[in-house]
């Protein structure tokens, strides 16, 4: 028996802490988008210029991996609040020639100088969220530059320097600030506190730059040129690395990230986690992301119900999704963390008989209320030591893109600097992440260590869920992912159910109002059709919370020989294919 009763009693506190946190990358409206049909190649990304950069690279004969590098480099320029060279990412890569799926972990790591008390205030209590976020303390060693190099080394077709061209050109010539970026700059309380960010995002009189203003980023262009000629090493050693270290070390809240932390950074290739769902195989990112395991658990728990019969948009379907999700979150919070530090019982968590037993806890008639973690089957693999659960929340400021090339290679990549504008520290035109706040602020509860506590060299638990579904014929059939903090898991699970059970295409699936449960109240997307489910869900015993649920789902669905691309109407993204 693995579960600690004392620790579980603390879950409501953690839940309260979760719901108290604001969403940093605010909603900025809804733009209707049409599904894009493509016979050969397709890119879906969070900004039209990033999607275009990827599409141009594909049109020039580049592979999905080449396009992924170009998209990421462009996003770091035009969607700087969400991702960039100063952050981390996870990528799934389907290689058509070998018919193999792999996953690359480019998650940030805690510096060697980080301690479990990193986010404790002098009185021993957890620091307030923004005290922890702002400055150098939460900056983890960025993983994106090396991840891009790893993607290119494995599956690039064009020369490395060639895929840098679109972003270098635009960083030098300038791009117009979108209305979303302008609103996020204007709304941010901390960005102007950093002199480099102030000079870049604000007018000399201190007013935030407005939509349509042309932004040039020569510092970023120079960093890109250095990487284009020197490889990713140019980021991890030498002058750029020295500037990153100096920026992290500056007041307020200096961090300990050092030149040797940067030099030691490695991308880790991992087996993706995969599971069957009805006739298909769903694959995602394993630990240190909780995304793949949690999405697979949700689907497996739903398998005993006929979701097609309970239909899209009904109380019955929303109830089942919410119940499966609360069970998955109970396990996620208890067990999942960096596998290099905490043994991860992935096989046990995905064991079919364990999940069949867990699914029996779901009643179509009544919410089960707060779920507790399951007792994992010992035969299904090593068990984690008894740790206290962690319900620390990742907040939505992230980007996901999905790409298929004409040879059939696929990339699904979710990339993040954590909070909007990350640590609000800008170095050479690059914003640094605050990813270490994805660790639990509390190192222990009731004398038991929290699995996801800060430790030197450790990767904070993530929720990102880049997902590739292999159809019954073994070929990639769905590619999807999203930002959304820990709500990522629910957004992805619902999008998959929408495409697999309700027959929606990749655009219609993203337009459904969100229904999310993280083992507390059931969140319904305010202003959407899902909001009308409130009374019905309350009658089944759910506490219901109406909220702006600001996903950024970017999906592709194969039907027959063609791909259909969908971009989230809640953000500025675009699908471009041909
Ligand atoms: N930092 C989060 C994670 O890695 C992602 C935040 C977001 O989606 O906005 O799980």
Coordinates of C-alpha atoms and ligand atoms in Angstrom, one line a residue:
X1 CA 0.0 0.0 0.0
X2 CA 1.6 3.2 -1.2
X3 CA -0.8 6.0 -0.5
X4 CA -0.2 8.2 2.5
X5 CA -3.4 9.1 4.2
X6 CA -1.8 12.1 6.0
X7 CA -0.5 13.5 2.8
X8 CA -3.8 13.1 1.1
X9 CA -5.6 15.2 3.7
X10 CA -3.6 18.1 2.4
X11 CA -5.0 18.0 -1.1
X12 CA -7.8 20.5 -0.5
X13 CA -5.2 23.1 0.6
X14 CA -3.3 22.6 -2.6
X15 CA -6.5 22.8 -4.6
X16 CA -7.3 26.2 -2.9
X17 CA -3.8 27.3 -3.8
X18 CA -4.4 26.3 -7.4
X19 CA -7.7 28.2 -7.9
X20 CA -6.3 31.3 -6.3
X21 CA -3.7 31.8 -9.0
X22 CA -4.4 34.2 -11.9
X23 CA -4.1 33.2 -15.5
X24 CA -1.1 35.3 -16.7
X25 CA -1.7 35.1 -20.4
X26 CA -5.1 36.6 -20.6
X27 CA -7.9 35.7 -23.0
X28 CA -8.1 38.2 -26.0
X29 CA -11.3 37.2 -27.7
X30 CA -12.5 34.7 -30.2
X31 CA -11.8 34.6 -34.0
X32 CA -13.7 32.2 -36.2
X33 CA -11.4 30.1 -38.3
X34 CA -12.0 27.6 -41.1
X35 CA -10.5 24.1 -41.2
X36 CA -7.6 23.9 -43.7
X37 CA -7.4 20.9 -45.9
X38 CA -4.0 19.8 -47.1
X39 CA -3.0 16.9 -49.4
X40 CA 0.8 17.1 -48.8
X41 CA 2.1 19.2 -45.9
X42 CA 0.6 21.2 -43.1
X43 CA 1.7 23.5 -40.3
X44 CA -0.5 24.8 -37.5
X45 CA 1.1 27.3 -35.1
X46 CA 0.1 30.1 -32.7
X47 CA 1.0 33.1 -35.0
X48 CA 0.5 33.5 -38.7
X49 CA 4.1 34.5 -39.3
X50 CA 5.3 31.4 -37.5
X51 CA 3.0 29.2 -39.4
X52 CA 4.2 30.9 -42.6
X53 CA 7.9 30.4 -41.7
X54 CA 7.2 26.7 -41.2
X55 CA 5.2 26.4 -44.5
X56 CA 8.0 28.2 -46.4
X57 CA 10.6 25.8 -45.1
X58 CA 8.4 22.8 -46.1
X59 CA 7.8 24.4 -49.5
X60 CA 11.6 24.7 -49.9
X61 CA 12.0 21.0 -49.4
X62 CA 12.5 21.0 -45.6
X63 CA 11.3 18.3 -43.3
X64 CA 8.9 18.6 -40.5
X65 CA 11.9 18.9 -38.1
X66 CA 13.3 21.7 -40.2
X67 CA 10.0 23.5 -40.2
X68 CA 9.7 23.0 -36.4
X69 CA 13.0 24.8 -35.9
X70 CA 11.9 27.6 -38.1
X71 CA 8.5 27.9 -36.4
X72 CA 10.1 28.0 -32.9
X73 CA 12.7 30.6 -33.9
X74 CA 9.9 32.8 -35.3
X75 CA 7.6 32.3 -32.3
X76 CA 10.5 33.5 -30.1
X77 CA 10.2 36.8 -32.1
X78 CA 6.5 37.3 -32.7
X79 CA 5.0 35.5 -29.7
X80 CA 7.8 36.3 -27.2
X81 CA 5.4 36.1 -24.2
X82 CA 4.9 32.4 -24.7
X83 CA 8.1 30.6 -25.8
X84 CA 11.6 31.1 -27.1
X85 CA 15.3 30.2 -26.8
X86 CA 15.1 31.1 -23.1
X87 CA 12.6 28.4 -22.4
X88 CA 12.0 24.7 -22.6
X89 CA 10.0 22.3 -24.7
X90 CA 8.9 18.8 -25.4
X91 CA 8.7 17.3 -28.9
X92 CA 7.2 14.1 -30.3
X93 CA 8.7 13.1 -33.6
X94 CA 7.3 10.5 -36.0
X95 CA 9.9 9.4 -38.5
X96 CA 8.2 7.9 -41.5
X97 CA 11.2 6.1 -42.9
X98 CA 11.7 4.0 -39.8
X99 CA 8.0 4.3 -38.7
X100 CA 9.2 5.1 -35.2
X101 CA 7.9 7.6 -32.8
X102 CA 10.3 9.2 -30.3
X103 CA 10.1 12.0 -27.8
X104 CA 12.6 14.7 -26.9
X105 CA 12.7 16.2 -23.5
X106 CA 14.1 19.8 -23.7
X107 CA 12.7 20.7 -20.3
X108 CA 14.6 23.3 -18.2
X109 CA 16.7 22.0 -15.3
X110 CA 17.2 23.4 -11.9
X111 CA 20.8 24.8 -11.5
X112 CA 23.3 22.9 -9.3
X113 CA 22.8 25.7 -6.7
X114 CA 19.1 25.2 -6.3
X115 CA 17.8 23.8 -3.0
X116 CA 14.4 22.5 -1.9
X117 CA 13.9 25.7 -0.1
X118 CA 14.2 27.8 -3.2
X119 CA 10.7 29.2 -3.0
X120 CA 10.3 29.5 0.7
X121 CA 10.1 32.9 2.2
X122 CA 12.4 33.7 5.2
X123 CA 9.5 32.7 7.5
X124 CA 9.5 29.2 6.0
X125 CA 6.2 29.7 4.2
X126 CA 5.9 29.4 0.4
X127 CA 6.8 32.6 -1.4
X128 CA 3.9 34.4 -3.1
X129 CA 3.7 33.3 -6.7
X130 CA 4.9 36.5 -8.4
X131 CA 7.7 36.9 -5.8
X132 CA 8.9 33.6 -7.1
X133 CA 8.4 34.3 -10.8
X134 CA 10.0 37.7 -11.2
X135 CA 13.8 37.9 -11.4
X136 CA 16.4 35.2 -11.6
X137 CA 15.4 32.8 -8.9
X138 CA 13.0 30.7 -11.1
X139 CA 15.1 30.6 -14.2
X140 CA 15.9 27.1 -15.2
X141 CA 18.6 26.1 -17.7
X142 CA 16.9 26.7 -21.0
X143 CA 16.4 23.6 -23.2
X144 CA 15.1 25.0 -26.4
X145 CA 18.3 25.7 -28.2
X146 CA 19.6 22.2 -27.7
X147 CA 16.3 20.7 -28.4
X148 CA 16.2 22.4 -31.8
X149 CA 19.7 21.1 -32.5
X150 CA 18.6 17.6 -31.6
X151 CA 15.5 17.8 -33.8
X152 CA 17.6 19.0 -36.7
X153 CA 20.3 16.4 -36.1
X154 CA 17.8 13.6 -36.1
X155 CA 15.5 14.6 -38.8
X156 CA 16.6 17.8 -40.6
X157 CA 17.0 17.9 -44.3
X158 CA 17.9 21.5 -45.1
X159 CA 21.2 23.0 -43.8
X160 CA 20.9 24.2 -40.1
X161 CA 21.7 27.8 -41.0
X162 CA 19.0 27.8 -43.7
X163 CA 16.2 27.2 -41.3
X164 CA 17.3 30.3 -39.3
X165 CA 16.8 32.6 -42.3
X166 CA 13.1 33.5 -41.9
X167 CA 13.5 34.6 -38.2
X168 CA 16.7 36.4 -38.8
X169 CA 15.2 38.4 -41.7
X170 CA 12.1 39.4 -39.7
X171 CA 14.0 40.2 -36.5
X172 CA 16.0 42.6 -38.5
X173 CA 13.3 44.1 -40.7
X174 CA 10.6 44.2 -37.9
X175 CA 7.1 42.8 -37.4
X176 CA 3.9 44.5 -36.4
X177 CA 2.8 43.9 -32.8
X178 CA -0.5 42.0 -32.9
X179 CA -3.5 43.0 -30.8
X180 CA -3.0 40.1 -28.5
X181 CA 0.6 40.9 -27.8
X182 CA -0.2 44.6 -27.3
X183 CA -2.9 43.7 -24.8
X184 CA -0.6 41.4 -22.9
X185 CA 2.2 44.0 -22.7
X186 CA -0.3 46.7 -21.5
X187 CA -1.7 44.3 -18.9
X188 CA 1.6 43.2 -17.5
X189 CA 2.6 44.6 -14.1
X190 CA 6.2 43.5 -14.1
X191 CA 7.6 43.7 -17.6
X192 CA 8.6 47.3 -17.4
X193 CA 10.7 46.5 -14.3
X194 CA 13.4 45.0 -16.5
X195 CA 15.4 47.7 -18.3
X196 CA 15.9 45.6 -21.5
X197 CA 12.2 44.5 -21.6
X198 CA 11.1 48.1 -21.0
X199 CA 13.2 49.4 -23.8
X200 CA 11.9 46.8 -26.2
X201 CA 8.2 46.6 -25.3
X202 CA 7.5 50.2 -24.2
X203 CA 7.8 53.7 -25.7
X204 CA 10.4 56.0 -24.3
X205 CA 7.7 57.8 -22.3
X206 CA 6.8 54.4 -20.6
X207 CA 3.5 53.7 -22.4
X208 CA 3.2 50.2 -23.7
X209 CA 3.8 49.8 -27.5
X210 CA 0.5 49.5 -29.3
X211 CA -0.8 47.0 -31.8
X212 CA 0.6 47.7 -35.3
X213 CA 3.9 49.2 -33.9
X214 CA 6.8 47.7 -35.8
X215 CA 9.2 45.9 -33.4
X216 CA 12.8 45.2 -34.5
X217 CA 14.9 42.9 -32.4
X218 CA 18.5 43.2 -33.5
X219 CA 19.7 41.5 -30.3
X220 CA 17.7 38.4 -31.1
X221 CA 18.8 38.5 -34.7
X222 CA 22.5 38.5 -33.5
X223 CA 21.8 35.5 -31.2
X224 CA 20.2 33.7 -34.1
X225 CA 23.2 34.4 -36.3
X226 CA 25.5 33.1 -33.6
X227 CA 23.5 29.9 -33.4
X228 CA 23.2 29.5 -37.1
X229 CA 26.9 29.6 -37.5
X230 CA 28.0 28.1 -34.2
X231 CA 25.3 25.6 -33.4
X232 CA 23.4 25.4 -30.1
X233 CA 26.8 25.6 -28.3
X234 CA 26.8 29.3 -29.0
X235 CA 24.0 29.6 -26.5
X236 CA 25.5 27.4 -23.8
X237 CA 29.0 28.8 -23.7
X238 CA 30.8 32.0 -24.5
X239 CA 29.4 35.6 -24.6
X240 CA 25.7 34.7 -24.8
X241 CA 25.9 32.3 -21.9
X242 CA 27.8 34.9 -19.9
X243 CA 25.1 37.4 -20.4
X244 CA 22.4 34.9 -19.4
X245 CA 24.3 34.1 -16.2
X246 CA 24.8 37.8 -15.4
X247 CA 21.1 38.5 -16.0
X248 CA 20.0 35.7 -13.7
X249 CA 22.4 36.9 -11.0
X250 CA 21.1 40.4 -11.0
X251 CA 18.7 41.9 -8.4
X252 CA 15.9 41.5 -7.5
X253 CA 15.7 37.8 -6.6
X254 CA 19.0 36.7 -8.1
X255 CA 19.2 33.0 -9.2
X256 CA 22.1 30.7 -9.0
X257 CA 22.3 29.5 -12.7
X258 CA 26.0 29.3 -13.6
X259 CA 28.1 28.9 -16.7
X260 CA 28.6 25.2 -15.7
X261 CA 24.9 24.7 -15.5
X262 CA 24.5 25.9 -19.0
X263 CA 27.4 23.9 -20.3
X264 CA 26.0 20.7 -18.7
X265 CA 22.5 21.0 -20.3
X266 CA 21.4 17.9 -22.2
X267 CA 18.3 17.0 -24.2
X268 CA 17.0 13.6 -23.2
X269 CA 15.5 11.2 -25.7
X270 CA 12.7 9.2 -24.1
X271 CA 10.2 6.5 -25.1
X272 CA 6.9 8.2 -25.6
X273 CA 4.1 6.8 -23.4
X274 CA 1.4 5.1 -25.5
X275 CA -1.9 3.4 -24.9
X276 CA -4.8 2.0 -26.8
X277 CA -8.1 4.0 -27.0
X278 CA -10.8 2.1 -28.8
X279 CA -9.3 1.4 -32.3
X280 CA -6.3 3.7 -32.1
X281 CA -3.0 4.2 -30.3
X282 CA -2.5 7.5 -28.4
X283 CA 1.1 8.5 -27.7
X284 CA 2.3 11.4 -25.6
X285 CA 5.1 12.8 -23.5
X286 CA 6.1 10.8 -20.4
X287 CA 7.6 12.2 -17.2
X288 CA 8.8 14.8 -16.3
X289 CA 5.7 15.8 -18.1
X290 CA 2.5 14.5 -16.5
X291 CA 0.6 15.3 -19.7
X292 CA 1.0 12.0 -21.6
X293 CA 0.2 9.8 -18.6
X294 CA -2.8 11.9 -17.5
X295 CA -4.3 12.1 -21.0
X296 CA -3.9 8.3 -21.4
X297 CA -5.5 7.7 -18.0
X298 CA -8.5 9.9 -18.9
X299 CA -9.1 8.1 -22.1
X300 CA -8.7 4.6 -20.6
X301 CA -11.1 5.5 -17.8
X302 CA -13.6 6.7 -20.5
X303 CA -13.3 3.6 -22.6
X304 CA -16.1 1.7 -20.7
X305 CA -18.6 4.4 -21.6
X306 CA -20.2 5.0 -25.0
X307 CA -19.3 8.6 -25.4
X308 CA -20.7 8.7 -28.9
X309 CA -24.1 7.7 -27.5
X310 CA -23.9 10.2 -24.7
X311 CA -23.2 12.8 -27.4
X312 CA -21.2 16.0 -27.7
X313 CA -22.3 18.9 -25.6
X314 CA -24.5 17.1 -23.1
X315 CA -24.4 17.0 -19.3
X316 CA -23.8 13.2 -19.5
X317 CA -20.6 13.6 -21.6
X318 CA -19.3 16.5 -19.6
X319 CA -19.8 14.6 -16.4
X320 CA -17.9 11.6 -17.6
X321 CA -15.0 13.7 -18.9
X322 CA -14.8 15.6 -15.6
X323 CA -14.9 12.4 -13.5
X324 CA -12.2 10.6 -15.5
X325 CA -10.1 13.7 -15.3
X326 CA -10.4 14.1 -11.5
X327 CA -9.3 10.5 -11.1
X328 CA -6.3 11.1 -13.4
X329 CA -5.3 14.3 -11.5
X330 CA -5.4 12.5 -8.1
X331 CA -2.7 10.1 -9.5
X332 CA -0.8 12.8 -11.3
X333 CA -0.4 15.0 -8.2
X334 CA 0.7 12.0 -6.1
X335 CA 3.2 10.3 -8.4
X336 CA 4.5 12.2 -11.3
X337 CA 7.8 14.1 -11.3
X338 CA 11.3 13.9 -12.9
X339 CA 12.1 10.2 -13.4
X340 CA 15.8 10.9 -12.6
X341 CA 14.9 11.7 -9.1
X342 CA 11.6 9.9 -8.3
X343 CA 10.9 6.4 -9.6
X344 CA 7.9 6.8 -11.9
X345 CA 5.3 4.0 -11.8
X346 CA 4.2 4.7 -15.4
X347 CA 3.5 1.1 -16.3
X348 CA 1.4 0.7 -13.1
X349 CA -0.5 4.0 -13.8
X350 CA -1.3 2.8 -17.3
X351 CA -2.0 -0.8 -16.4
X352 CA -5.3 -1.8 -18.1
X353 CA -6.7 -3.8 -15.1
X354 CA -5.8 -1.0 -12.7
X355 CA -7.6 1.5 -14.9
X356 CA -10.6 -0.8 -15.4
X357 CA -10.9 -0.9 -11.6
X358 CA -10.5 2.9 -11.3
X359 CA -13.1 3.4 -14.0
X360 CA -15.6 1.6 -11.8
X361 CA -15.4 4.6 -9.4
X362 CA -17.2 6.6 -12.1
X363 CA -21.0 6.7 -11.7
X364 CA -23.0 8.2 -14.5
X365 CA -25.5 9.3 -11.8
X366 CA -23.3 11.2 -9.3
X367 CA -20.0 12.9 -9.0
X368 CA -17.5 11.0 -6.9
X369 CA -16.3 14.3 -5.4
X370 CA -12.7 14.6 -4.4
X371 CA -10.7 11.6 -5.9
X372 CA -7.8 10.0 -4.0
X373 CA -4.8 8.4 -5.7
X374 CA -5.2 4.8 -6.5
X375 CA -3.4 1.8 -5.0
X376 CA -1.1 0.8 -7.8
X377 CA -0.6 -2.8 -8.7
X378 CA 2.8 -4.0 -7.6
X379 CA 3.2 -6.5 -10.4
X380 CA 3.0 -3.6 -13.0
X381 CA 6.3 -2.1 -12.1
X382 CA 8.4 -0.2 -9.6
X383 CA 6.4 2.0 -7.3
X384 CA 7.3 5.5 -6.2
X385 CA 8.3 6.0 -2.6
X386 CA 5.5 7.3 -0.6
X387 CA 5.5 11.1 -1.3
X388 CA 3.1 13.8 -0.5
X389 CA 1.0 15.0 -3.4
X390 CA 1.8 18.3 -5.2
X391 CA -0.9 20.3 -6.9
X392 CA 1.3 23.2 -7.9
X393 CA -0.2 24.8 -11.0
X394 CA 1.5 25.7 -14.2
X395 CA -0.1 28.7 -15.7
X396 CA -0.9 29.3 -19.3
X397 CA 1.8 30.9 -21.3
X398 CA 3.0 28.5 -23.8
X399 CA 2.7 27.5 -27.5
X400 CA 2.0 24.4 -29.4
X401 CA 2.6 23.6 -33.0
X402 CA 1.8 20.6 -35.2
X403 CA 3.6 19.8 -38.5
X404 CA 3.5 17.1 -41.1
X405 CA 5.7 17.1 -44.2
X406 CA 5.1 15.6 -47.6
X407 CA 7.1 12.4 -46.7
X408 CA 4.8 11.8 -43.7
X409 CA 7.1 12.9 -40.9
X410 CA 5.4 14.6 -38.0
X411 CA 6.4 16.9 -35.2
X412 CA 4.2 17.8 -32.3
X413 CA 6.0 20.3 -30.0
X414 CA 4.8 22.2 -27.0
X415 CA 7.2 25.0 -25.9
X416 CA 7.1 27.4 -23.0
X417 CA 8.8 30.0 -20.9
X418 CA 6.1 29.3 -18.3
X419 CA 4.4 32.6 -17.1
X420 CA 3.6 35.3 -19.7
X421 CA 6.9 36.9 -20.5
X422 CA 8.6 34.3 -18.2
X423 CA 10.8 35.7 -15.5
X424 CA 10.5 39.2 -17.0
X425 CA 14.2 39.2 -17.7
X426 CA 15.4 39.9 -21.2
X427 CA 18.9 39.1 -22.5
X428 CA 19.9 40.0 -26.0
X429 CA 16.3 40.1 -27.1
X430 CA 15.5 36.8 -25.5
X431 CA 13.1 36.4 -22.5
X432 CA 14.2 34.0 -19.8
X433 CA 11.9 31.4 -18.4
X434 CA 10.5 31.1 -14.9
X435 CA 10.0 27.3 -15.3
X436 CA 11.3 26.4 -11.8
X437 CA 8.0 27.7 -10.4
X438 CA 6.5 24.4 -11.9
X439 CA 8.2 22.7 -8.9
X440 CA 6.3 22.5 -5.6
X441 CA 7.1 25.5 -3.5
X442 CA 6.7 23.3 -0.4
X443 CA 9.5 20.7 -0.2
X444 CA 7.6 18.5 2.2
X445 CA 4.2 18.1 3.7
X446 CA 3.8 16.5 7.2
X447 CA 7.4 15.4 7.1
X448 CA 7.0 13.6 3.7
X449 CA 9.0 14.8 0.7
X450 CA 6.9 16.1 -2.2
X451 CA 7.9 14.2 -5.3
X452 CA 8.0 17.4 -7.4
X453 CA 10.1 19.4 -4.9
X454 CA 13.1 21.5 -6.1
X455 CA 16.4 19.6 -6.3
X456 CA 19.6 20.5 -8.1
X457 CA 19.7 19.3 -11.7
X458 CA 16.0 18.2 -11.6
X459 CA 13.4 19.0 -14.2
X460 CA 10.1 20.5 -12.9
X461 CA 7.0 18.5 -13.5
X462 CA 5.1 19.7 -16.6
X463 CA 1.6 19.3 -17.9
X464 CA 2.4 19.7 -21.5
X465 CA 0.8 17.1 -23.7
X466 CA 2.0 17.1 -27.3
X467 CA 0.1 14.1 -28.7
X468 CA 0.3 11.9 -31.8
X469 CA -2.5 9.4 -32.4
X470 CA -1.7 6.4 -34.6
X471 CA -4.8 5.2 -36.5
X472 CA -5.8 1.6 -36.9
X473 CA -3.5 1.4 -39.9
X474 CA -0.5 2.4 -37.8
X475 CA -0.1 5.8 -39.4
X476 CA -0.2 9.2 -37.7
X477 CA -3.9 10.3 -37.6
X478 CA -4.2 13.1 -35.1
X479 CA -1.5 15.6 -33.9
X480 CA -2.5 18.0 -31.2
X481 CA -1.3 19.9 -28.1
X482 CA -2.0 23.2 -26.4
X483 CA -0.9 25.7 -23.7
X484 CA -3.1 26.0 -20.6
X485 CA -1.1 25.2 -17.6
X486 CA -2.4 22.1 -15.9
X487 CA -5.7 22.5 -17.9
X488 CA -3.6 21.4 -20.9
X489 CA -4.5 17.8 -19.9
X490 CA -8.3 18.4 -20.1
X491 CA -8.1 20.5 -23.3
X492 CA -6.2 17.7 -25.1
X493 CA -8.4 14.9 -23.7
X494 CA -11.6 16.6 -24.8
X495 CA -10.2 17.5 -28.3
X496 CA -9.2 13.8 -28.7
X497 CA -12.7 12.6 -27.6
X498 CA -14.2 15.2 -30.0
X499 CA -12.3 13.8 -33.0
X500 CA -12.4 10.1 -32.0
X501 CA -15.8 9.7 -30.5
X502 CA -17.9 12.6 -31.8
X503 CA -16.5 12.6 -35.3
X504 CA -15.6 16.3 -35.3
X505 CA -12.9 17.6 -37.6
X506 CA -9.7 19.3 -36.3
X507 CA -11.3 22.7 -36.4
X508 CA -14.7 21.9 -34.9
X509 CA -13.1 19.9 -32.1
X510 CA -11.3 23.0 -30.9
X511 CA -14.4 25.2 -31.0
X512 CA -16.2 23.1 -28.3
X513 CA -16.6 24.9 -25.0
X514 CA -14.1 23.5 -22.6
X515 CA -15.0 21.2 -19.7
X516 CA -12.1 20.7 -17.3
X517 CA -11.6 19.1 -14.0
X518 CA -8.4 19.0 -12.0
X519 CA -9.8 17.1 -9.0
X520 CA -11.7 20.1 -7.7
X521 CA -14.5 22.1 -9.2
X522 CA -15.5 21.4 -12.8
X523 CA -14.5 24.4 -15.0
X524 CA -16.9 25.3 -17.8
X525 CA -15.8 27.8 -20.4
X526 CA -17.7 31.0 -19.8
X527 CA -19.5 32.4 -22.8
X528 CA -19.5 29.0 -24.6
X529 CA -22.2 26.4 -25.0
X530 CA -20.6 24.4 -22.2
X531 CA -21.7 27.1 -19.7
X532 CA -25.3 25.9 -20.1
X533 CA -24.3 22.6 -18.5
X534 CA -23.8 24.2 -15.1
X535 CA -27.2 23.3 -13.6
X536 CA -27.1 19.8 -14.9
X537 CA -23.6 19.2 -13.5
X538 CA -24.5 20.7 -10.2
X539 CA -27.5 18.3 -9.9
X540 CA -24.9 15.5 -10.3
X541 CA -22.9 16.9 -7.4
X542 CA -20.3 19.0 -9.2
X543 CA -19.1 22.3 -7.9
X544 CA -19.0 24.4 -11.1
X545 CA -16.7 27.2 -11.9
X546 CA -17.3 29.4 -15.0
X547 CA -14.0 30.7 -16.3
X548 CA -12.2 32.0 -19.3
X549 CA -10.5 28.9 -20.6
X550 CA -7.8 30.3 -22.8
X551 CA -6.4 27.3 -24.7
X552 CA -4.2 27.4 -27.8
X553 CA -5.0 24.1 -29.4
X554 CA -3.3 23.4 -32.7
X555 CA -4.5 20.2 -34.3
X556 CA -4.3 18.1 -37.4
X557 CA -6.5 15.2 -38.3
X558 CA -6.0 12.8 -41.2
X559 CA -9.1 11.6 -43.0
X560 CA -8.2 9.2 -45.8
X561 CA -5.3 10.7 -47.7
X562 CA -5.8 14.3 -46.6
X563 CA -5.0 16.3 -43.5
X564 CA -7.3 18.8 -41.9
X565 CA -5.7 21.5 -39.8
X566 CA -7.5 23.4 -37.0
X567 CA -6.3 26.5 -35.1
X568 CA -7.7 27.6 -31.7
X569 CA -10.2 30.4 -32.2
X570 CA -9.2 31.8 -28.8
X571 CA -5.7 32.8 -30.1
X572 CA -4.1 34.1 -33.2
X573 CA -2.9 30.9 -34.7
X574 CA -3.2 29.6 -38.2
X575 CA -3.1 26.4 -40.2
X576 CA -1.2 26.7 -43.6
X577 CA -1.1 23.7 -45.8
X578 CA -1.1 22.5 -49.4
Ligands
LIG1 N1 4.8 25.6 -17.6 C1 3.8 24.7 -18.0 C2 4.2 23.3 -18.2 O1 5.3 23.0 -18.6 C3 3.0 25.1 -19.2 C4 2.3 26.4 -19.0 C5 1.3 26.6 -20.0 O2 0.8 25.8 -20.6 O3 0.9 27.7 -20.2 O4 3.5 22.4 -17.9

